[in-house]
Short mmCIF file of C-alpha atoms and ligand atoms in Angstrom, two decimals:
data_model
loop_
_atom_site.label_atom_id
_atom_site.label_comp_id
_atom_site.label_asym_id
_atom_site.label_seq_id
_atom_site.Cartn_x
_atom_site.Cartn_y
_atom_site.Cartn_z
CA UNK A 1 4.43 15.27 -21.55
CA UNK A 2 3.32 13.06 -18.89
CA UNK A 3 5.30 9.86 -18.59
CA UNK A 4 5.07 6.58 -16.66
CA UNK A 5 2.60 6.91 -13.42
CA UNK A 6 4.91 7.10 -10.17
CA UNK A 7 2.57 6.67 -7.64
CA UNK A 8 -1.03 6.69 -6.29
CA UNK A 9 -1.34 8.38 -2.84
CA UNK A 10 -4.04 7.24 -0.31
CA UNK A 11 -4.51 9.64 2.99
CA UNK A 12 -5.03 7.39 5.76
CA UNK A 13 -6.29 8.16 9.46
CA UNK A 14 -4.11 5.60 10.97
CA UNK A 15 -0.51 4.70 9.21
CA UNK A 16 0.28 1.93 11.18
CA UNK A 17 -3.13 0.12 10.30
CA UNK A 18 -2.90 0.89 6.92
CA UNK A 19 0.74 -0.21 6.55
CA UNK A 20 -0.42 -3.54 7.91
CA UNK A 21 -3.50 -4.16 5.75
CA UNK A 22 -1.31 -3.73 2.79
CA UNK A 23 1.45 -5.82 4.32
CA UNK A 24 -0.51 -8.60 6.11
CA UNK A 25 -3.97 -8.32 4.06
CA UNK A 26 -3.13 -7.84 0.80
CA UNK A 27 0.63 -9.29 1.20
CA UNK A 28 2.63 -6.39 -0.21
CA UNK A 29 5.98 -5.09 0.58
CA UNK A 30 5.88 -1.94 2.28
CA UNK A 31 8.49 0.51 4.00
CA UNK A 32 9.08 1.64 7.55
CA UNK A 33 7.23 5.19 7.75
CA UNK A 34 9.40 8.27 6.47
CA UNK A 35 8.55 11.86 7.94
CA UNK A 36 8.76 14.40 5.12
CA UNK A 37 8.59 17.62 7.30
CA UNK A 38 8.64 19.89 4.16
CA UNK A 39 5.38 18.16 2.84
CA UNK A 40 3.77 18.24 6.25
CA UNK A 41 3.07 14.23 5.66
CA UNK A 42 4.29 10.91 6.74
CA UNK A 43 4.52 8.25 4.25
CA UNK A 44 4.66 4.62 4.04
CA UNK A 45 5.83 3.04 0.47
CA UNK A 46 4.15 0.28 -0.98
CA UNK A 47 6.15 -1.14 -3.65
CA UNK A 48 4.36 -2.81 -6.54
CA UNK A 49 5.41 -4.57 -9.79
CA UNK A 50 4.54 -1.97 -11.95
CA UNK A 51 4.31 1.11 -9.70
CA UNK A 52 4.10 2.58 -5.99
CA UNK A 53 1.32 3.32 -3.29
CA UNK A 54 2.03 6.28 -1.11
CA UNK A 55 0.28 5.93 2.20
CA UNK A 56 -0.01 9.36 3.69
CA UNK A 57 -0.67 10.77 7.12
CA UNK A 58 -0.54 14.36 8.35
CA UNK A 59 2.58 15.56 10.43
CA UNK A 60 2.08 18.94 11.87
CA UNK A 61 -0.25 21.73 12.30
CA UNK A 62 -0.54 22.57 8.77
CA UNK A 63 -0.54 19.48 6.98
CA UNK A 64 -1.95 20.22 3.17
CA UNK A 65 -3.77 16.48 3.57
CA UNK A 66 -5.53 17.43 7.01
CA UNK A 67 -8.60 19.36 5.03
CA UNK A 68 -8.99 16.16 3.15
CA UNK A 69 -9.29 13.88 5.95
CA UNK A 70 -11.41 16.02 7.86
CA UNK A 71 -14.10 15.80 4.59
CA UNK A 72 -12.94 12.24 4.12
CA UNK A 73 -12.38 10.41 7.69
CA UNK A 74 -11.63 6.77 6.78
CA UNK A 75 -9.26 8.20 3.99
CA UNK A 76 -9.24 7.97 0.39
CA UNK A 77 -7.17 8.70 -3.09
CA UNK A 78 -5.51 11.87 -2.36
CA UNK A 79 -3.35 12.26 -5.61
CA UNK A 80 -2.01 10.80 -8.54
CA UNK A 81 1.94 11.04 -9.54
CA UNK A 82 2.90 11.46 -13.18
CA UNK A 83 6.56 11.43 -14.25
CA UNK A 84 7.99 14.02 -16.38
CA UNK A 85 11.49 14.47 -18.42
CA UNK A 86 11.54 18.24 -17.67
CA UNK A 87 9.77 19.62 -14.63
CA UNK A 88 10.15 23.45 -15.22
CA UNK A 89 9.32 23.05 -18.82
CA UNK A 90 6.06 21.03 -17.67
CA UNK A 91 5.09 23.94 -15.36
CA UNK A 92 5.69 26.70 -17.91
CA UNK A 93 3.61 24.89 -20.41
CA UNK A 94 0.37 24.14 -17.97
CA UNK A 95 0.74 27.59 -16.47
CA UNK A 96 0.53 29.09 -20.26
CA UNK A 97 -2.79 26.81 -20.59
CA UNK A 98 -4.08 28.32 -17.67
CA UNK A 99 -3.76 25.43 -15.25
CA UNK A 100 -2.61 26.24 -11.46
CA UNK A 101 0.26 25.22 -10.01
CA UNK A 102 0.30 25.13 -6.19
CA UNK A 103 2.12 26.51 -3.83
CA UNK A 104 4.74 29.15 -4.77
CA UNK A 105 5.12 27.26 -8.43
CA UNK A 106 8.83 26.25 -7.50
CA UNK A 107 9.27 22.82 -7.22
CA UNK A 108 10.16 20.88 -3.85
CA UNK A 109 12.28 17.98 -3.05
CA UNK A 110 9.70 15.10 -3.04
CA UNK A 111 9.93 11.95 -0.92
CA UNK A 112 12.11 9.90 -3.89
CA UNK A 113 14.71 12.81 -3.74
CA UNK A 114 13.43 14.56 -6.81
CA UNK A 115 11.70 17.85 -7.84
CA UNK A 116 7.94 17.67 -7.65
CA UNK A 117 5.15 20.00 -8.06
CA UNK A 118 1.29 19.76 -7.52
CA UNK A 119 -1.46 20.91 -9.82
CA UNK A 120 -5.16 21.88 -8.58
CA UNK A 121 -7.95 19.34 -8.92
CA UNK A 122 -10.28 21.52 -10.24
CA UNK A 123 -7.97 21.76 -13.30
CA UNK A 124 -7.60 17.97 -13.64
CA UNK A 125 -10.93 16.28 -13.38
CA UNK A 126 -11.15 16.86 -9.96
CA UNK A 127 -7.89 14.74 -8.85
CA UNK A 128 -5.14 16.59 -7.40
CA UNK A 129 -2.30 15.67 -9.79
CA UNK A 130 1.61 15.70 -8.75
CA UNK A 131 4.36 15.69 -11.00
CA UNK A 132 7.91 14.23 -10.54
CA UNK A 133 11.12 14.84 -12.43
CA UNK A 134 12.73 11.55 -13.54
C1 LIG B 1 5.55 12.72 0.40
C2 LIG B 1 5.92 14.08 -0.38
C3 LIG B 1 5.32 14.23 -1.95
C4 LIG B 1 5.77 13.00 -2.72
O1 LIG B 1 6.90 13.22 -3.14
O2 LIG B 1 5.17 12.26 -3.24
C5 LIG B 1 4.06 14.38 -1.40
O3 LIG B 1 2.96 13.45 -2.12
S1 LIG B 1 3.43 15.39 -0.51
C6 LIG B 1 1.58 14.91 -0.71
C7 LIG B 1 0.78 16.28 0.20
N1 LIG B 1 1.17 17.49 -0.24
C8 LIG B 1 -0.05 18.11 -0.90
O4 LIG B 1 -0.89 17.53 -1.37
C9 LIG B 1 0.41 19.38 -1.87
C10 LIG B 1 -0.22 19.74 -2.55
N2 LIG B 1 -1.76 20.23 -1.65
C11 LIG B 1 -2.29 21.22 -1.70
O5 LIG B 1 -2.06 22.14 -1.65
C12 LIG B 1 -3.87 21.39 -0.85
O6 LIG B 1 -3.85 19.73 -0.18
C13 LIG B 1 -4.77 21.63 -1.85
C14 LIG B 1 -4.90 20.66 -3.18
C15 LIG B 1 -4.80 22.67 -2.20
C16 LIG B 1 -5.97 21.41 -1.11
O7 LIG B 1 -5.88 22.13 0.13
P1 LIG B 1 -7.03 21.79 1.18
O8 LIG B 1 -6.90 23.15 2.02
O9 LIG B 1 -7.39 20.81 1.72
O10 LIG B 1 -8.63 22.08 0.34
P2 LIG B 1 -9.34 23.51 -0.36
O11 LIG B 1 -10.67 23.56 0.79
O12 LIG B 1 -8.91 24.71 -0.60
O13 LIG B 1 -9.90 22.80 -1.32
C17 LIG B 1 -10.32 23.38 -2.72
C18 LIG B 1 -11.22 22.11 -3.31
O14 LIG B 1 -10.12 20.98 -3.79
C19 LIG B 1 -10.94 20.04 -3.21
N3 LIG B 1 -9.55 19.36 -2.94
C20 LIG B 1 -8.95 19.25 -1.85
N4 LIG B 1 -7.99 18.25 -1.86
C21 LIG B 1 -8.34 17.26 -3.13
C22 LIG B 1 -7.80 16.28 -3.64
N5 LIG B 1 -6.62 15.69 -2.81
N6 LIG B 1 -7.96 15.44 -4.56
C23 LIG B 1 -9.28 16.36 -5.11
N7 LIG B 1 -9.92 17.19 -4.62
C24 LIG B 1 -9.34 17.96 -3.92
C25 LIG B 1 -11.42 20.44 -2.05
O15 LIG B 1 -12.45 19.27 -1.55
C26 LIG B 1 -12.64 21.47 -2.47
O16 LIG B 1 -13.21 21.18 -3.60
P3 LIG B 1 -14.98 21.97 -3.04
O17 LIG B 1 -15.33 22.06 -1.98
O18 LIG B 1 -15.72 21.49 -4.17
O19 LIG B 1 -14.59 23.52 -3.25
CO1 LIG B 2 2.95 11.75 -3.65
#
């Protein structure tokens, strides 16, 4: 069901510093910061030859990544995103197997303009999973 690795997301306490680290120290191509108010984050994309890194910083009072950064103030890997061809079919199959789909279970439009869903980390080896329909 899952396909390519779309991105790995890293929650960071200082977005500008993290972008500079990837651009200046690691020599990667990084985007300008992009506010995603529907998701409670500001994101910088790092373009790699085979995938993307998503640098995430909390936006607003109820950011879903605030608790994660409170527990890991230096930042850390927050989620991995796999591509799926049919996100509703994937959701239904996962729920039928007992997996918890986060939020109201309906896909939202993600940072790449495609529908996304999140799966509870406790159901997937301690890793938060994002599914993106491509
Ligand atoms: C930019 C848009 C989009 C894209 O297109 O790419 C994005 O990526 S948006 C990214 C941000 N959005 C989300 O993360 C949405 C889904 N996330 C959530 O709903 C919540 O973050 C969460 C996963 C339910 C966690 O909520 P929180 O309130 O922080 O934590 P809890 O205390 O309820 O956590 C329960 C349990 O899970 C552990 N946990 C939390 N976050 C993670 C994580 N990222 N990876 C692994 N484990 C995580 C947490 O430590 C708790 O464990 P215990 O302490 O053992 O109970
Ligand atoms: Co993401």
